[in-house]
């Protein structure tokens, strides 16, 4: 089996997301971790990359050094993961795409719609994949939920209710913690904090599961900690292009909530409910019948769910495994390109730059709506209107 070369920018020692990406990328043996610029401190980044087994000449001090070092190599990286603060995503991703290197960017993909549109067009022009890490769509039962909706198991979708609420930023005394502070700093996070950080995971999942895109929205933002410039709680109502009505709540000050990503979809003939903290169960209520509990790994699930299941039925499924499904999809797509063949259709579920662009447009629409006291605004990117 050919192994693909993989590199990472950001995700250094103490990073929240770095370990999940490294576990996920290595899960199936498709990617070899060969290059990294892992820290804002060049010396710390080089040292940590070497601790992780990266050769000294490919343990870089910053992303520019990594770009120059990799682009001239015969064995340059095939894919780079960008896991840096939001405001840096665009410049880094565009530079690597223009060097012919495929990109998996953390969300939000950029901080402005113009930047996001440019990444979409750059990826198309270069013939590169630009993916966005809405990694929770890698869970087996989320993919089964999507398949059930697509095959009509619950009829036409009427209503979607999504949440991503936690309480880990509720302590005002923790406001200067670097892992917390940057998320509420417009210079690093952009125009939105909690909605851009967590809410768009829930919003993207609503589109992923229903197959519909958000057309209009109305929002209410709050900074429950008065010292914060950006919001730490948001309620967003939205309407989708296929007719579904959507409700979304996201918060970082909901003390007692841990992760809090849930999605419920209600159709004409049934309803579905899934929660990321209990990912092995999907609750299905057919109209007029008893509640059914679908278990991950059981027989007679969809091909999408079977492909995404990593451990036997009854065992816990975790977030790195879901991220691993995104990496496996990307690997299959890249290997298929290299071999001049079409990839397995089941691997085309990874989120793309187009998804990232839709999210950025929704973020800016939600900010505009909140400033206009909840006015309904167009949430579609200009490119897709």
XYZ file of C-alpha atoms in Angstrom:
385
model
C 0.000 0.000 0.000
C 1.308 3.437 -0.954
C 1.571 5.765 2.023
C 0.840 9.445 1.615
C 3.078 12.078 3.170
C 1.339 14.292 5.705
C 2.341 17.462 7.496
C 0.808 19.609 10.194
C 0.893 23.314 11.027
C -0.103 24.166 14.579
C -1.283 21.552 17.048
C 1.832 21.787 19.227
C 2.470 20.579 22.751
C -0.536 21.355 24.947
C -2.814 21.902 21.947
C -6.405 20.820 22.343
C -6.864 19.621 18.771
C -3.363 18.514 17.738
C -3.385 15.030 19.310
C -6.780 14.198 17.788
C -5.486 15.012 14.311
C -2.305 13.001 14.770
C -4.213 9.959 16.021
C -6.771 10.279 13.234
C -4.221 10.703 10.445
C -2.300 7.647 11.575
C -5.303 5.436 12.245
C -5.393 3.497 8.979
C -1.741 3.695 8.001
C -2.495 5.772 4.908
C -0.513 8.821 6.077
C 3.080 9.112 7.257
C 3.695 12.119 9.524
C 6.819 13.534 7.898
C 6.742 17.327 8.351
C 5.547 19.868 10.860
C 5.626 23.491 12.016
C 3.856 22.874 15.266
C 4.298 25.945 17.449
C 4.369 29.745 17.303
C 7.734 29.423 19.071
C 10.070 28.073 16.336
C 12.423 26.267 18.721
C 9.554 24.640 20.609
C 7.906 23.602 17.340
C 11.074 22.016 15.970
C 11.756 20.184 19.231
C 8.224 18.825 19.554
C 8.101 17.655 15.938
C 11.294 15.687 16.496
C 9.860 14.218 19.709
C 7.028 12.917 17.533
C 9.458 11.273 15.110
C 9.735 13.931 12.387
C 13.229 14.136 10.877
C 15.232 17.193 11.931
C 15.347 18.650 8.410
C 11.532 18.541 8.205
C 10.861 19.879 11.708
C 10.261 23.486 10.715
C 10.210 26.730 12.690
C 7.184 28.216 10.946
C 4.811 27.552 8.082
C 6.713 29.655 5.554
C 9.876 27.661 6.197
C 7.831 24.483 5.857
C 6.317 25.613 2.554
C 9.726 26.417 1.075
C 11.234 23.212 2.418
C 8.476 20.966 1.120
C 7.608 22.421 -2.259
C 10.985 21.548 -3.781
C 11.145 17.962 -2.521
C 10.432 14.936 -4.691
C 8.757 13.419 -1.624
C 6.887 16.563 -0.581
C 3.815 16.265 1.593
C 0.590 15.269 -0.135
C -1.667 16.787 2.511
C -1.183 19.495 5.136
C -3.451 20.056 8.113
C -3.812 23.677 9.202
C -4.626 23.844 12.925
C -3.684 27.415 13.801
C -5.757 30.392 15.081
C -8.591 31.397 12.764
C -7.045 34.565 11.365
C -4.093 32.634 9.909
C -6.078 29.929 8.084
C -6.523 31.776 4.802
C -2.933 32.823 4.173
C -1.513 29.415 5.050
C -4.111 27.373 3.163
C -3.868 29.495 0.022
C -0.067 29.291 -0.027
C -0.054 25.492 0.211
C -2.832 25.099 -2.357
C -0.863 27.254 -4.799
C 2.116 24.953 -4.221
C -0.045 22.022 -5.351
C -0.435 20.596 -1.830
C -3.867 19.432 -0.664
C -5.220 21.054 2.506
C -7.349 20.031 5.474
C -8.124 23.261 7.335
C -9.573 23.554 10.802
C -12.819 25.464 11.053
C -13.746 28.198 10.542
C -11.936 28.029 7.219
C -11.321 31.791 7.101
C -12.542 34.952 8.838
C -14.085 36.697 5.800
C -16.342 35.524 3.003
C -13.989 36.987 0.378
C -11.133 34.856 1.736
C -13.318 31.743 1.800
C -14.481 32.319 -1.765
C -10.874 32.768 -2.849
C -9.911 29.419 -1.303
C -12.769 27.725 -3.162
C -11.622 29.246 -6.449
C -7.923 28.579 -5.732
C -8.591 24.902 -4.993
C -10.586 24.598 -8.204
C -7.890 26.358 -10.247
C -5.086 24.217 -8.818
C -7.061 20.975 -8.992
C -6.446 20.453 -5.265
C -8.650 19.253 -2.449
C -9.345 21.870 0.199
C -11.250 20.169 2.993
C -12.554 21.607 6.256
C -12.530 19.690 9.508
C -16.171 19.369 10.421
C -14.936 16.141 11.895
C -18.069 15.140 13.782
C -19.675 14.224 10.462
C -17.275 11.273 10.490
C -19.272 9.462 13.169
C -20.857 6.278 11.829
C -24.376 7.016 13.048
C -24.299 10.592 11.772
C -23.604 9.115 8.352
C -26.390 6.576 8.885
C -28.717 9.412 9.893
C -27.880 11.151 6.611
C -28.555 7.924 4.689
C -31.934 7.428 6.433
C -33.011 10.963 5.549
C -31.822 10.573 1.944
C -33.728 7.323 1.410
C -36.939 8.815 2.852
C -37.200 6.901 6.125
C -38.705 9.934 7.901
C -40.389 11.539 4.890
C -39.840 15.173 3.958
C -37.852 16.972 6.651
C -39.855 19.637 8.458
C -37.697 20.711 11.382
C -34.049 20.494 12.501
C -32.951 21.299 16.067
C -29.207 21.491 16.694
C -27.161 22.359 19.783
C -23.506 22.759 20.677
C -23.404 24.062 24.226
C -20.733 23.647 26.899
C -19.734 25.464 30.067
C -15.950 25.408 29.850
C -15.552 29.176 29.349
C -17.960 30.209 32.099
C -15.361 31.074 34.732
C -14.560 34.803 34.557
C -11.322 34.130 36.457
C -10.138 32.033 33.492
C -10.494 34.871 30.996
C -6.723 35.318 30.572
C -6.023 31.646 29.892
C -4.359 31.691 26.432
C -6.441 28.701 25.289
C -9.590 30.678 26.073
C -8.611 34.296 25.447
C -7.860 34.073 21.716
C -11.316 32.712 20.960
C -12.918 36.015 22.057
C -10.298 38.281 20.473
C -11.521 39.701 17.130
C -7.926 40.024 15.913
C -7.478 36.251 16.142
C -10.997 34.813 15.973
C -12.685 37.188 13.536
C -16.172 38.637 13.919
C -17.617 35.796 15.998
C -16.486 33.612 18.895
C -18.871 30.896 20.048
C -20.948 30.656 16.893
C -17.811 30.511 14.713
C -16.099 28.073 17.093
C -18.877 25.618 17.903
C -22.170 26.761 16.412
C -21.064 26.180 12.842
C -20.334 22.533 13.676
C -24.025 22.184 14.521
C -25.093 24.253 11.515
C -22.953 22.212 9.114
C -24.260 18.980 10.614
C -27.830 20.164 9.981
C -26.961 20.598 6.300
C -24.943 17.371 6.155
C -27.757 15.245 7.565
C -30.668 16.847 5.708
C -28.959 17.507 2.371
C -30.270 21.077 2.513
C -28.341 24.341 2.739
C -29.130 27.309 4.966
C -30.816 30.076 2.990
C -31.846 32.676 5.612
C -31.295 33.171 9.317
C -32.119 35.332 12.315
C -29.846 35.456 15.355
C -29.442 36.770 18.882
C -25.914 37.014 20.338
C -24.944 37.619 23.967
C -21.682 38.188 25.845
C -22.628 36.781 29.230
C -19.172 37.747 30.510
C -19.236 41.537 30.005
C -15.467 41.687 29.452
C -15.820 39.755 26.197
C -15.986 41.671 22.928
C -17.379 38.647 21.074
C -20.341 36.469 21.983
C -20.253 33.449 24.288
C -23.899 32.477 23.678
C -26.029 32.532 20.530
C -29.481 31.498 19.352
C -29.971 31.182 15.600
C -33.190 30.449 13.742
C -32.761 29.441 10.108
C -34.667 28.379 7.017
C -33.194 25.861 4.574
C -33.422 25.774 0.793
C -35.398 22.520 0.852
C -38.102 23.944 3.109
C -36.898 22.728 6.522
C -37.081 25.037 9.547
C -34.021 25.135 11.814
C -33.313 26.078 15.446
C -29.765 26.260 16.836
C -28.402 27.119 20.293
C -24.699 27.339 21.067
C -23.014 28.460 24.288
C -19.710 28.326 26.132
C -21.158 29.387 29.501
C -23.696 26.554 30.003
C -22.277 25.214 33.272
C -22.999 21.500 33.589
C -22.886 20.855 29.861
C -19.699 19.105 28.742
C -19.622 18.908 24.953
C -23.245 19.263 24.063
C -23.340 18.581 20.303
C -26.748 17.146 19.479
C -28.980 17.056 16.431
C -32.642 16.204 16.025
C -34.404 15.895 12.671
C -38.192 15.695 12.416
C -39.917 14.654 9.197
C -43.420 13.881 7.980
C -43.259 10.214 9.038
C -40.594 10.018 11.743
C -37.917 11.651 13.854
C -34.224 11.061 14.585
C -32.012 12.142 17.486
C -28.238 11.773 18.019
C -25.849 13.155 20.642
C -22.065 13.217 20.308
C -21.573 12.290 23.970
C -23.506 9.036 23.343
C -22.412 8.370 19.755
C -23.210 4.659 19.691
C -26.986 5.207 19.695
C -29.299 6.821 17.158
C -32.892 7.229 18.310
C -35.547 6.675 15.647
C -39.261 7.236 16.173
C -41.457 6.194 13.231
C -44.837 7.934 13.198
C -47.343 6.027 15.311
C -44.846 3.366 16.394
C -42.508 2.720 19.315
C -39.135 4.356 19.783
C -36.287 2.367 18.237
C -32.640 2.535 19.318
C -30.205 1.914 16.469
C -26.811 0.703 17.705
C -23.596 1.504 15.883
C -22.035 -1.684 14.522
C -25.230 -3.732 14.386
C -26.330 -5.488 11.226
C -28.377 -4.038 8.376
C -27.140 -0.470 8.641
C -26.320 1.684 5.623
C -23.062 1.203 3.702
C -22.023 4.674 4.901
C -22.395 3.605 8.536
C -20.729 0.224 8.010
C -17.690 1.847 6.398
C -17.368 4.368 9.225
C -17.638 1.854 12.096
C -14.184 1.149 13.568
C -14.863 -1.064 16.598
C -17.282 -3.883 17.278
C -20.818 -3.255 18.488
C -21.112 -2.269 22.145
C -17.676 -0.658 22.398
C -17.211 3.075 22.739
C -16.624 5.186 19.641
C -14.548 8.329 20.109
C -13.854 11.649 18.417
C -10.441 10.678 16.963
C -12.139 7.758 15.186
C -14.652 10.158 13.635
C -11.800 12.438 12.552
C -10.072 9.306 11.258
C -12.959 8.732 8.862
C -12.359 12.205 7.386
C -8.675 11.347 6.916
C -9.520 7.960 5.408
C -11.918 9.622 2.963
C -9.202 12.096 1.986
C -6.624 9.323 1.589
C -8.900 7.285 -0.667
C -9.641 10.378 -2.759
C -5.948 11.241 -3.113
C -4.922 7.671 -3.899
C -7.675 7.409 -6.499
C -6.451 10.611 -8.139
C -2.911 9.274 -8.223
C -4.083 6.037 -9.827
C -6.326 7.795 -12.351
C -9.487 6.120 -11.087
C -12.743 7.235 -9.537
C -12.863 6.983 -5.721
C -15.417 4.880 -3.894
C -18.588 7.051 -3.765
C -18.759 6.492 -0.004
C -15.590 8.557 0.500
C -16.993 11.777 -0.941
C -18.611 12.767 2.363
C -15.702 14.827 3.707
C -16.512 18.548 4.097
C -15.095 20.748 1.348
C -14.071 24.370 0.885
C -17.564 24.965 -0.498
C -18.941 23.846 2.884
C -16.429 26.109 4.581
C -17.568 29.051 2.440
C -21.209 28.438 3.341
C -20.243 28.457 7.027
C -18.324 31.737 6.754
C -21.261 33.369 4.981
C -23.559 32.095 7.747
C -21.256 33.497 10.444
C -21.286 36.960 8.895
C -25.030 36.764 8.324
C -25.568 35.813 11.973
C -23.383 38.706 13.166
C -25.295 41.130 10.940
C -28.631 39.777 12.148
C -27.621 40.042 15.810
C -26.560 43.668 15.292
C -29.933 44.322 13.627
C -31.826 42.861 16.623
C -32.636 39.582 14.943
C -33.565 40.736 11.456
C -33.785 37.949 8.893
C -30.847 38.049 6.464
C -29.661 36.060 3.450
C -27.156 33.438 4.657
C -25.994 32.245 1.234
C -22.504 33.073 -0.042
C -22.489 35.500 -2.942
C -20.801 32.812 -5.077
C -23.817 30.496 -4.700
C -26.684 32.954 -5.052
